[in-house]
Each structure stands twice: as structure tokens, then as C-alpha cells.
């Protein structure tokens, strides 16, 4: 017993003993694959639980302004909840985050037909995206976990064997850092993200309409009624999409704007003014608990989604009901449908190149400011 516990927490390499993240078996898939749950924790008590199924962030505990830890992501207590169809709570998304129109794209003159799982379109990688596969886990330290997955040539219709690697790190500054990388053996497209549903008041604690939000974006990519970008980069000025100054999310969500009607709320990609890890791309604050999350990313886009498609039928952790607008998603990404939009930043990856992106979710409270 002692030896088993020791071996799961420590790696003895030569004369040094390296501390690892703790883990426990969390269940088995219907196919009999083992699912493990890893815990990353920093010295301040911030804690992330991550599942090898879908690379899901199952829980994320951060302090409020009184120092009380709370779980700020929607999800399930039991891993079986994640076997159900969307909404992709906390999951890694690939090969292609968000939608590809008509479930096809042309690369090097070849038309690639993808799995359709959203009407005529492909959403979040298809029927069995990266959210529904088992990732191989390697603990790098008590605060860092590496997940890898080999997506075979032709999986969900995408070309090339794609080796994907994601490293989750809980930093000493209460940040959750996500480093994504990938290589391929054939020309392909790739767009990886994480689909956490944040409620800074705590998961299941009402809606997010009272949260205050800033997005450092002067433009966004409007969509058609199938939520596929039209190709236009539209100015946010004078519209409900202007979050360049802080606005309460609920203030304009029901405005008479065709984009809000199409999406039943916010569900658009924002064109970030300054991608990179030195500028805050988005910031949300819950006035009740004082919790703040700031998003920093090397990606050019951010999907701001107000969980419009949650309808109260999902019972999450502790049986809590997750209704419409129970969370916000801030999915960092290349723009939706880029493989069919030559004017958007390219999502192509070629053999010999390494895809690499980083996103940081930095937590603090308004008591610290
Ligand atoms: C999309 C929504 C979609 C949701 C699925 C988001 O990334 O933008 O349109 O319904 O994912 O949970």
C-alpha cells in the first residue's frame, strides 16, 4: 500500500526524488479504458482536478475576496457525466475548436469531408473530438501535468497523424496556464482550446449576467444563422459587442441585435487587439465574491459564449441545475471556419512545423487591487 502510494506521488530518478501530482483512478469508459483524475495544487491552495478523459478540468478552486476557496467551473462529480453529449464542460477541444462550415475544407486542392455534428457543420472536432478521448498523462511536478494524444490520419475526416500535447500548470500566482503543441506528418489544420464554463461566484450559484466583463477587442467576426462567420471583421463600436470598457454582461444581452438573436446571447469570436502573454485579452469580475479572472493568450481570437444552450436539463455537481447563462466561456482560438476563410489567420500546420499556443487564466480578487 505504502509502496503504491509512494510510486504514484514520487519518481525516483538516480539519486533525486521528484515530487509528482497526486492522482487516483476515476472510473472506466464503456470500452474498458481506465480514467484517472489528477490534482494540481499550489502553495496558496489553488487546486485543479484534471481528468485523463477529454483532458477535462473537472474542478478549479480559487479564493474569493475573503480568502474562501470556491469551485468556479461547471462539471460533474462522476466521470460518467462527461460521457454524455455536449456541452463540453471543461474539456480539451480538437482538432478544430468551434465550427467548420458545411463540414468540409480544401487543402492543397484536396477536399476533406468531416464528421457533421452540428447541423450541416462540424463543431469542436466532430462526433468524437479530443473531449471524448483518453489522454496519456505524465505528471511533471505537483503543479504541472502533461497530456498527450495521437490523433490518427483521417480521424473525424482530418488529414495527417497529429501528435497533440497539452501541459496544464497551476502557477504560484494563482494562474492556470495551458500550453498546447502539436506536430503532423501531412498538411492539416489545427485549433486547440479548452472549454471551461466559468462561474466566478461558484458553479451552480446562479447566472453570470451580473458579472462585469472587458474584452480587449475592437472587432469581432459576425456569424450567419448557422453560427458560421461571414468573413467580415466588424467594429464593436456603438454595439452590444463593445467590451473595450467594462460592461455588465446582462446590460445589453437582450438588445435588438441580429447577432444576439442568432446566438440567443453572446456566442461570437472577438478579434483580439494584442495577442500575447503581456496584455490582458479579457477580464471578468463577479461583484458578489470579488473573484476576477484575466485571460492572456497568444491566440488571435476569443470566443465569448454565455452558455445560451444550457436549458436547465443538466444536473451538475451535487445535483445542481445548470440553467441558461449559468457560466461564461472564454475560449481562446483561431477564428471559427478559418480553413474556409483565406482572409483569417491561417490554422494550417505542415510537417516539420510545431503548433504552439499558450493561454493563461489568472485569478485574483478585487480586494487585492
Ligand atoms: C460554441 C457554441 C456551442 C458551445 C457548445 C461554444 O464554443 O461557440 O456555439 O453551442 O460551444 O457547448
PDB file of C-alpha atoms in Angstrom, residues 133-353:
ATOM      1  CA  UNK A 133     -10.666  10.517 -25.963  1.00  0.00           C
ATOM      2  CA  UNK A 134      -8.318   9.255 -23.295  1.00  0.00           C
ATOM      3  CA  UNK A 135      -5.157  11.329 -22.982  1.00  0.00           C
ATOM      4  CA  UNK A 136      -1.885   9.824 -21.776  1.00  0.00           C
ATOM      5  CA  UNK A 137      -0.869  11.626 -18.603  1.00  0.00           C
ATOM      6  CA  UNK A 138       2.632  12.351 -17.334  1.00  0.00           C
ATOM      7  CA  UNK A 139       2.957  14.302 -14.138  1.00  0.00           C
ATOM      8  CA  UNK A 140       5.783  16.849 -14.453  1.00  0.00           C
ATOM      9  CA  UNK A 141       5.603  18.193 -10.881  1.00  0.00           C
ATOM     10  CA  UNK A 142       2.986  18.658  -8.114  1.00  0.00           C
ATOM     11  CA  UNK A 143       1.679  21.642 -10.078  1.00  0.00           C
ATOM     12  CA  UNK A 144       2.081  20.510 -13.685  1.00  0.00           C
ATOM     13  CA  UNK A 145       0.540  17.773 -15.818  1.00  0.00           C
ATOM     14  CA  UNK A 146       1.363  16.811 -19.410  1.00  0.00           C
ATOM     15  CA  UNK A 147      -1.307  15.152 -21.563  1.00  0.00           C
ATOM     16  CA  UNK A 148      -0.617  13.656 -24.979  1.00  0.00           C
ATOM     17  CA  UNK A 149      -2.863  12.193 -27.654  1.00  0.00           C
ATOM     18  CA  UNK A 150      -2.121  10.802 -31.113  1.00  0.00           C
ATOM     19  CA  UNK A 151      -4.994  11.570 -33.458  1.00  0.00           C
ATOM     20  CA  UNK A 152      -4.728   9.162 -36.377  1.00  0.00           C
ATOM     21  CA  UNK A 153      -4.712  10.214 -40.030  1.00  0.00           C
ATOM     22  CA  UNK A 154      -8.354  10.541 -41.112  1.00  0.00           C
ATOM     23  CA  UNK A 155      -9.833  10.782 -37.609  1.00  0.00           C
ATOM     24  CA  UNK A 156     -13.176  12.618 -37.942  1.00  0.00           C
ATOM     25  CA  UNK A 157     -12.045  13.355 -41.533  1.00  0.00           C
ATOM     26  CA  UNK A 158      -8.930  15.422 -40.703  1.00  0.00           C
ATOM     27  CA  UNK A 159      -5.730  14.618 -42.644  1.00  0.00           C
ATOM     28  CA  UNK A 160      -2.413  13.605 -41.054  1.00  0.00           C
ATOM     29  CA  UNK A 161      -1.346  11.842 -37.891  1.00  0.00           C
ATOM     30  CA  UNK A 162      -1.467  14.667 -35.356  1.00  0.00           C
ATOM     31  CA  UNK A 163       0.573  14.359 -32.136  1.00  0.00           C
ATOM     32  CA  UNK A 164      -1.035  16.715 -29.653  1.00  0.00           C
ATOM     33  CA  UNK A 165       0.449  17.745 -26.319  1.00  0.00           C
ATOM     34  CA  UNK A 166      -1.167  19.883 -23.628  1.00  0.00           C
ATOM     35  CA  UNK A 167       0.542  20.947 -20.409  1.00  0.00           C
ATOM     36  CA  UNK A 168      -1.623  22.249 -17.558  1.00  0.00           C
ATOM     37  CA  UNK A 169       0.216  24.209 -14.851  1.00  0.00           C
ATOM     38  CA  UNK A 170      -1.086  25.831 -11.684  1.00  0.00           C
ATOM     39  CA  UNK A 171       1.421  28.637 -11.081  1.00  0.00           C
ATOM     40  CA  UNK A 172       2.394  30.217  -7.714  1.00  0.00           C
ATOM     41  CA  UNK A 173       0.403  33.337  -8.766  1.00  0.00           C
ATOM     42  CA  UNK A 174      -2.965  31.575  -8.922  1.00  0.00           C
ATOM     43  CA  UNK A 175      -2.847  31.154 -12.685  1.00  0.00           C
ATOM     44  CA  UNK A 176      -3.928  28.159 -14.688  1.00  0.00           C
ATOM     45  CA  UNK A 177      -1.527  28.069 -17.622  1.00  0.00           C
ATOM     46  CA  UNK A 178      -2.261  25.866 -20.640  1.00  0.00           C
ATOM     47  CA  UNK A 179       0.468  25.171 -23.209  1.00  0.00           C
ATOM     48  CA  UNK A 180      -0.753  23.451 -26.364  1.00  0.00           C
ATOM     49  CA  UNK A 181       1.528  21.974 -29.017  1.00  0.00           C
ATOM     50  CA  UNK A 182       1.164  19.658 -31.997  1.00  0.00           C
ATOM     51  CA  UNK A 183       3.022  18.206 -34.952  1.00  0.00           C
ATOM     52  CA  UNK A 184       1.752  16.440 -38.066  1.00  0.00           C
ATOM     53  CA  UNK A 185       3.032  14.161 -40.816  1.00  0.00           C
ATOM     54  CA  UNK A 186       0.725  15.644 -43.522  1.00  0.00           C
ATOM     55  CA  UNK A 187      -0.587  19.139 -44.208  1.00  0.00           C
ATOM     56  CA  UNK A 188      -3.558  19.668 -41.909  1.00  0.00           C
ATOM     57  CA  UNK A 189      -5.460  22.246 -39.839  1.00  0.00           C
ATOM     58  CA  UNK A 190      -5.437  22.518 -36.059  1.00  0.00           C
ATOM     59  CA  UNK A 191      -7.103  24.767 -33.479  1.00  0.00           C
ATOM     60  CA  UNK A 192      -6.916  23.583 -29.875  1.00  0.00           C
ATOM     61  CA  UNK A 193      -8.676  25.141 -26.917  1.00  0.00           C
ATOM     62  CA  UNK A 194     -10.245  24.446 -23.540  1.00  0.00           C
ATOM     63  CA  UNK A 195     -13.980  24.711 -22.990  1.00  0.00           C
ATOM     64  CA  UNK A 196     -14.249  25.634 -19.310  1.00  0.00           C
ATOM     65  CA  UNK A 197     -17.555  27.123 -18.203  1.00  0.00           C
ATOM     66  CA  UNK A 198     -16.688  29.697 -15.536  1.00  0.00           C
ATOM     67  CA  UNK A 199     -18.983  30.969 -12.838  1.00  0.00           C
ATOM     68  CA  UNK A 200     -16.832  33.132 -10.585  1.00  0.00           C
ATOM     69  CA  UNK A 201     -19.463  33.090  -7.829  1.00  0.00           C
ATOM     70  CA  UNK A 202     -19.048  29.311  -7.759  1.00  0.00           C
ATOM     71  CA  UNK A 203     -20.513  26.653 -10.062  1.00  0.00           C
ATOM     72  CA  UNK A 204     -24.269  26.387  -9.710  1.00  0.00           C
ATOM     73  CA  UNK A 205     -24.524  29.764  -7.957  1.00  0.00           C
ATOM     74  CA  UNK A 206     -26.964  31.451 -10.300  1.00  0.00           C
ATOM     75  CA  UNK A 207     -26.246  33.190 -13.589  1.00  0.00           C
ATOM     76  CA  UNK A 208     -23.360  35.331 -14.804  1.00  0.00           C
ATOM     77  CA  UNK A 209     -25.467  38.242 -16.092  1.00  0.00           C
ATOM     78  CA  UNK A 210     -24.243  40.486 -13.253  1.00  0.00           C
ATOM     79  CA  UNK A 211     -20.550  39.859 -13.992  1.00  0.00           C
ATOM     80  CA  UNK A 212     -18.531  42.749 -15.323  1.00  0.00           C
ATOM     81  CA  UNK A 213     -16.557  41.992 -18.465  1.00  0.00           C
ATOM     82  CA  UNK A 214     -13.826  43.637 -20.500  1.00  0.00           C
ATOM     83  CA  UNK A 215     -12.580  42.276 -23.840  1.00  0.00           C
ATOM     84  CA  UNK A 216      -9.583  43.895 -25.463  1.00  0.00           C
ATOM     85  CA  UNK A 217     -11.029  43.681 -28.981  1.00  0.00           C
ATOM     86  CA  UNK A 218     -12.123  46.439 -31.364  1.00  0.00           C
ATOM     87  CA  UNK A 219     -13.626  43.934 -33.812  1.00  0.00           C
ATOM     88  CA  UNK A 220     -15.454  40.625 -33.866  1.00  0.00           C
ATOM     89  CA  UNK A 221     -16.411  38.086 -36.504  1.00  0.00           C
ATOM     90  CA  UNK A 222     -20.206  38.208 -37.063  1.00  0.00           C
ATOM     91  CA  UNK A 223     -21.920  34.940 -37.952  1.00  0.00           C
ATOM     92  CA  UNK A 224     -24.799  33.711 -40.100  1.00  0.00           C
ATOM     93  CA  UNK A 225     -27.746  31.954 -38.510  1.00  0.00           C
ATOM     94  CA  UNK A 226     -25.815  28.645 -38.500  1.00  0.00           C
ATOM     95  CA  UNK A 227     -23.171  30.489 -36.407  1.00  0.00           C
ATOM     96  CA  UNK A 228     -20.572  30.340 -39.190  1.00  0.00           C
ATOM     97  CA  UNK A 229     -18.546  33.568 -39.579  1.00  0.00           C
ATOM     98  CA  UNK A 230     -19.481  35.582 -42.637  1.00  0.00           C
ATOM     99  CA  UNK A 231     -15.829  36.574 -43.124  1.00  0.00           C
ATOM    100  CA  UNK A 232     -16.401  40.185 -42.061  1.00  0.00           C
ATOM    101  CA  UNK A 233     -14.361  41.736 -39.254  1.00  0.00           C
ATOM    102  CA  UNK A 234     -16.961  44.096 -37.780  1.00  0.00           C
ATOM    103  CA  UNK A 235     -16.242  47.037 -35.494  1.00  0.00           C
ATOM    104  CA  UNK A 236     -17.714  46.696 -31.988  1.00  0.00           C
ATOM    105  CA  UNK A 237     -18.128  50.470 -31.692  1.00  0.00           C
ATOM    106  CA  UNK A 238     -21.650  51.501 -30.727  1.00  0.00           C
ATOM    107  CA  UNK A 239     -22.831  47.870 -30.475  1.00  0.00           C
ATOM    108  CA  UNK A 240     -23.583  45.464 -27.582  1.00  0.00           C
ATOM    109  CA  UNK A 241     -20.267  43.814 -28.500  1.00  0.00           C
ATOM    110  CA  UNK A 242     -18.199  46.740 -27.286  1.00  0.00           C
ATOM    111  CA  UNK A 243     -16.487  45.462 -24.131  1.00  0.00           C
ATOM    112  CA  UNK A 244     -13.383  47.594 -24.599  1.00  0.00           C
ATOM    113  CA  UNK A 245     -14.542  49.311 -21.379  1.00  0.00           C
ATOM    114  CA  UNK A 246     -16.026  47.169 -18.578  1.00  0.00           C
ATOM    115  CA  UNK A 247     -19.731  46.359 -19.027  1.00  0.00           C
ATOM    116  CA  UNK A 248     -22.086  44.170 -17.040  1.00  0.00           C
ATOM    117  CA  UNK A 249     -22.823  41.137 -19.231  1.00  0.00           C
ATOM    118  CA  UNK A 250     -26.606  41.345 -18.800  1.00  0.00           C
ATOM    119  CA  UNK A 251     -26.768  45.037 -19.694  1.00  0.00           C
ATOM    120  CA  UNK A 252     -27.144  44.575 -23.460  1.00  0.00           C
ATOM    121  CA  UNK A 253     -27.570  40.803 -23.894  1.00  0.00           C
ATOM    122  CA  UNK A 254     -31.242  41.190 -24.890  1.00  0.00           C
ATOM    123  CA  UNK A 255     -30.634  44.150 -27.198  1.00  0.00           C
ATOM    124  CA  UNK A 256     -32.278  44.105 -30.592  1.00  0.00           C
ATOM    125  CA  UNK A 257     -29.170  42.986 -32.448  1.00  0.00           C
ATOM    126  CA  UNK A 258     -29.392  40.232 -35.065  1.00  0.00           C
ATOM    127  CA  UNK A 259     -26.129  38.653 -33.816  1.00  0.00           C
ATOM    128  CA  UNK A 260     -27.518  38.271 -30.288  1.00  0.00           C
ATOM    129  CA  UNK A 261     -30.747  36.839 -31.708  1.00  0.00           C
ATOM    130  CA  UNK A 262     -28.914  34.255 -33.858  1.00  0.00           C
ATOM    131  CA  UNK A 263     -26.869  33.049 -30.889  1.00  0.00           C
ATOM    132  CA  UNK A 264     -29.532  33.520 -28.151  1.00  0.00           C
ATOM    133  CA  UNK A 265     -26.979  35.646 -26.297  1.00  0.00           C
ATOM    134  CA  UNK A 266     -23.258  36.159 -26.790  1.00  0.00           C
ATOM    135  CA  UNK A 267     -21.522  33.435 -28.817  1.00  0.00           C
ATOM    136  CA  UNK A 268     -19.081  35.268 -31.061  1.00  0.00           C
ATOM    137  CA  UNK A 269     -15.373  35.292 -31.776  1.00  0.00           C
ATOM    138  CA  UNK A 270     -13.594  38.509 -30.814  1.00  0.00           C
ATOM    139  CA  UNK A 271     -10.546  39.664 -32.773  1.00  0.00           C
ATOM    140  CA  UNK A 272      -8.024  40.397 -30.043  1.00  0.00           C
ATOM    141  CA  UNK A 273      -6.180  43.721 -30.317  1.00  0.00           C
ATOM    142  CA  UNK A 274      -2.935  42.466 -28.804  1.00  0.00           C
ATOM    143  CA  UNK A 275      -2.464  38.692 -28.750  1.00  0.00           C
ATOM    144  CA  UNK A 276       0.428  37.704 -26.470  1.00  0.00           C
ATOM    145  CA  UNK A 277       1.131  36.950 -22.843  1.00  0.00           C
ATOM    146  CA  UNK A 278       1.874  40.532 -21.791  1.00  0.00           C
ATOM    147  CA  UNK A 279      -1.585  42.008 -22.494  1.00  0.00           C
ATOM    148  CA  UNK A 280      -4.859  41.002 -20.858  1.00  0.00           C
ATOM    149  CA  UNK A 281      -7.254  39.784 -23.569  1.00  0.00           C
ATOM    150  CA  UNK A 282     -10.328  39.581 -21.353  1.00  0.00           C
ATOM    151  CA  UNK A 283     -11.221  40.178 -17.722  1.00  0.00           C
ATOM    152  CA  UNK A 284     -14.324  39.135 -15.812  1.00  0.00           C
ATOM    153  CA  UNK A 285     -15.267  40.102 -12.250  1.00  0.00           C
ATOM    154  CA  UNK A 286     -18.048  38.782 -10.073  1.00  0.00           C
ATOM    155  CA  UNK A 287     -19.182  41.675  -7.830  1.00  0.00           C
ATOM    156  CA  UNK A 288     -20.649  39.288  -5.213  1.00  0.00           C
ATOM    157  CA  UNK A 289     -17.480  37.344  -4.369  1.00  0.00           C
ATOM    158  CA  UNK A 290     -14.939  39.762  -5.816  1.00  0.00           C
ATOM    159  CA  UNK A 291     -13.340  36.983  -7.857  1.00  0.00           C
ATOM    160  CA  UNK A 292     -11.589  38.101 -11.021  1.00  0.00           C
ATOM    161  CA  UNK A 293     -10.255  36.099 -13.935  1.00  0.00           C
ATOM    162  CA  UNK A 294      -7.959  37.604 -16.537  1.00  0.00           C
ATOM    163  CA  UNK A 295      -7.271  35.778 -19.778  1.00  0.00           C
ATOM    164  CA  UNK A 296      -3.946  36.121 -21.589  1.00  0.00           C
ATOM    165  CA  UNK A 297      -3.282  34.271 -24.817  1.00  0.00           C
ATOM    166  CA  UNK A 298      -1.034  34.012 -27.822  1.00  0.00           C
ATOM    167  CA  UNK A 299      -4.122  33.208 -29.926  1.00  0.00           C
ATOM    168  CA  UNK A 300      -5.681  35.829 -32.249  1.00  0.00           C
ATOM    169  CA  UNK A 301      -9.281  35.158 -31.163  1.00  0.00           C
ATOM    170  CA  UNK A 302     -11.508  34.592 -28.152  1.00  0.00           C
ATOM    171  CA  UNK A 303     -14.973  33.029 -28.264  1.00  0.00           C
ATOM    172  CA  UNK A 304     -17.154  34.736 -25.682  1.00  0.00           C
ATOM    173  CA  UNK A 305     -20.086  32.388 -25.045  1.00  0.00           C
ATOM    174  CA  UNK A 306     -22.738  32.965 -22.370  1.00  0.00           C
ATOM    175  CA  UNK A 307     -23.867  29.302 -22.229  1.00  0.00           C
ATOM    176  CA  UNK A 308     -27.017  30.123 -24.166  1.00  0.00           C
ATOM    177  CA  UNK A 309     -27.719  26.488 -24.947  1.00  0.00           C
ATOM    178  CA  UNK A 310     -27.828  25.325 -21.322  1.00  0.00           C
ATOM    179  CA  UNK A 311     -31.516  24.843 -20.606  1.00  0.00           C
ATOM    180  CA  UNK A 312     -31.761  23.557 -17.056  1.00  0.00           C
ATOM    181  CA  UNK A 313     -31.896  19.893 -18.042  1.00  0.00           C
ATOM    182  CA  UNK A 314     -28.326  19.223 -16.911  1.00  0.00           C
ATOM    183  CA  UNK A 315     -27.766  18.364 -13.277  1.00  0.00           C
ATOM    184  CA  UNK A 316     -24.143  19.051 -12.430  1.00  0.00           C
ATOM    185  CA  UNK A 317     -22.033  18.739  -9.294  1.00  0.00           C
ATOM    186  CA  UNK A 318     -24.074  17.981  -6.198  1.00  0.00           C
ATOM    187  CA  UNK A 319     -27.185  17.706  -8.399  1.00  0.00           C
ATOM    188  CA  UNK A 320     -27.180  21.466  -9.062  1.00  0.00           C
ATOM    189  CA  UNK A 321     -29.164  22.557 -12.088  1.00  0.00           C
ATOM    190  CA  UNK A 322     -27.225  24.463 -14.717  1.00  0.00           C
ATOM    191  CA  UNK A 323     -29.619  26.840 -16.480  1.00  0.00           C
ATOM    192  CA  UNK A 324     -29.159  29.278 -19.385  1.00  0.00           C
ATOM    193  CA  UNK A 325     -26.356  31.792 -18.677  1.00  0.00           C
ATOM    194  CA  UNK A 326     -25.031  29.726 -15.745  1.00  0.00           C
ATOM    195  CA  UNK A 327     -21.475  30.360 -16.940  1.00  0.00           C
ATOM    196  CA  UNK A 328     -19.218  32.191 -19.344  1.00  0.00           C
ATOM    197  CA  UNK A 329     -16.780  30.542 -21.705  1.00  0.00           C
ATOM    198  CA  UNK A 330     -13.730  32.396 -22.933  1.00  0.00           C
ATOM    199  CA  UNK A 331     -12.288  30.004 -25.470  1.00  0.00           C
ATOM    200  CA  UNK A 332      -9.007  31.230 -26.914  1.00  0.00           C
ATOM    201  CA  UNK A 333      -8.630  30.169 -30.509  1.00  0.00           C
ATOM    202  CA  UNK A 334      -8.027  30.755 -34.190  1.00  0.00           C
ATOM    203  CA  UNK A 335     -11.203  32.110 -35.740  1.00  0.00           C
ATOM    204  CA  UNK A 336     -14.057  29.697 -36.440  1.00  0.00           C
ATOM    205  CA  UNK A 337     -14.155  28.353 -40.020  1.00  0.00           C
ATOM    206  CA  UNK A 338     -10.639  29.628 -40.787  1.00  0.00           C
ATOM    207  CA  UNK A 339      -9.955  26.632 -43.079  1.00  0.00           C
ATOM    208  CA  UNK A 340     -12.626  28.126 -45.412  1.00  0.00           C
ATOM    209  CA  UNK A 341     -11.754  31.768 -44.854  1.00  0.00           C
ATOM    210  CA  UNK A 342      -8.444  32.634 -46.551  1.00  0.00           C
ATOM    211  CA  UNK A 343      -8.537  36.166 -45.083  1.00  0.00           C
ATOM    212  CA  UNK A 344      -8.494  34.858 -41.477  1.00  0.00           C
ATOM    213  CA  UNK A 345      -5.191  33.967 -39.739  1.00  0.00           C
ATOM    214  CA  UNK A 346      -4.184  30.553 -41.038  1.00  0.00           C
ATOM    215  CA  UNK A 347      -4.820  27.416 -38.972  1.00  0.00           C
ATOM    216  CA  UNK A 348      -2.688  25.233 -41.263  1.00  0.00           C
ATOM    217  CA  UNK A 349       0.088  23.056 -39.912  1.00  0.00           C
ATOM    218  CA  UNK A 350       2.674  21.365 -42.106  1.00  0.00           C
ATOM    219  CA  UNK A 351       5.105  18.529 -41.433  1.00  0.00           C
ATOM    220  CA  UNK A 352       8.268  19.928 -39.838  1.00  0.00           C
ATOM    221  CA  UNK A 353       6.372  22.787 -38.140  1.00  0.00           C
TER     222      UNK A 353
END
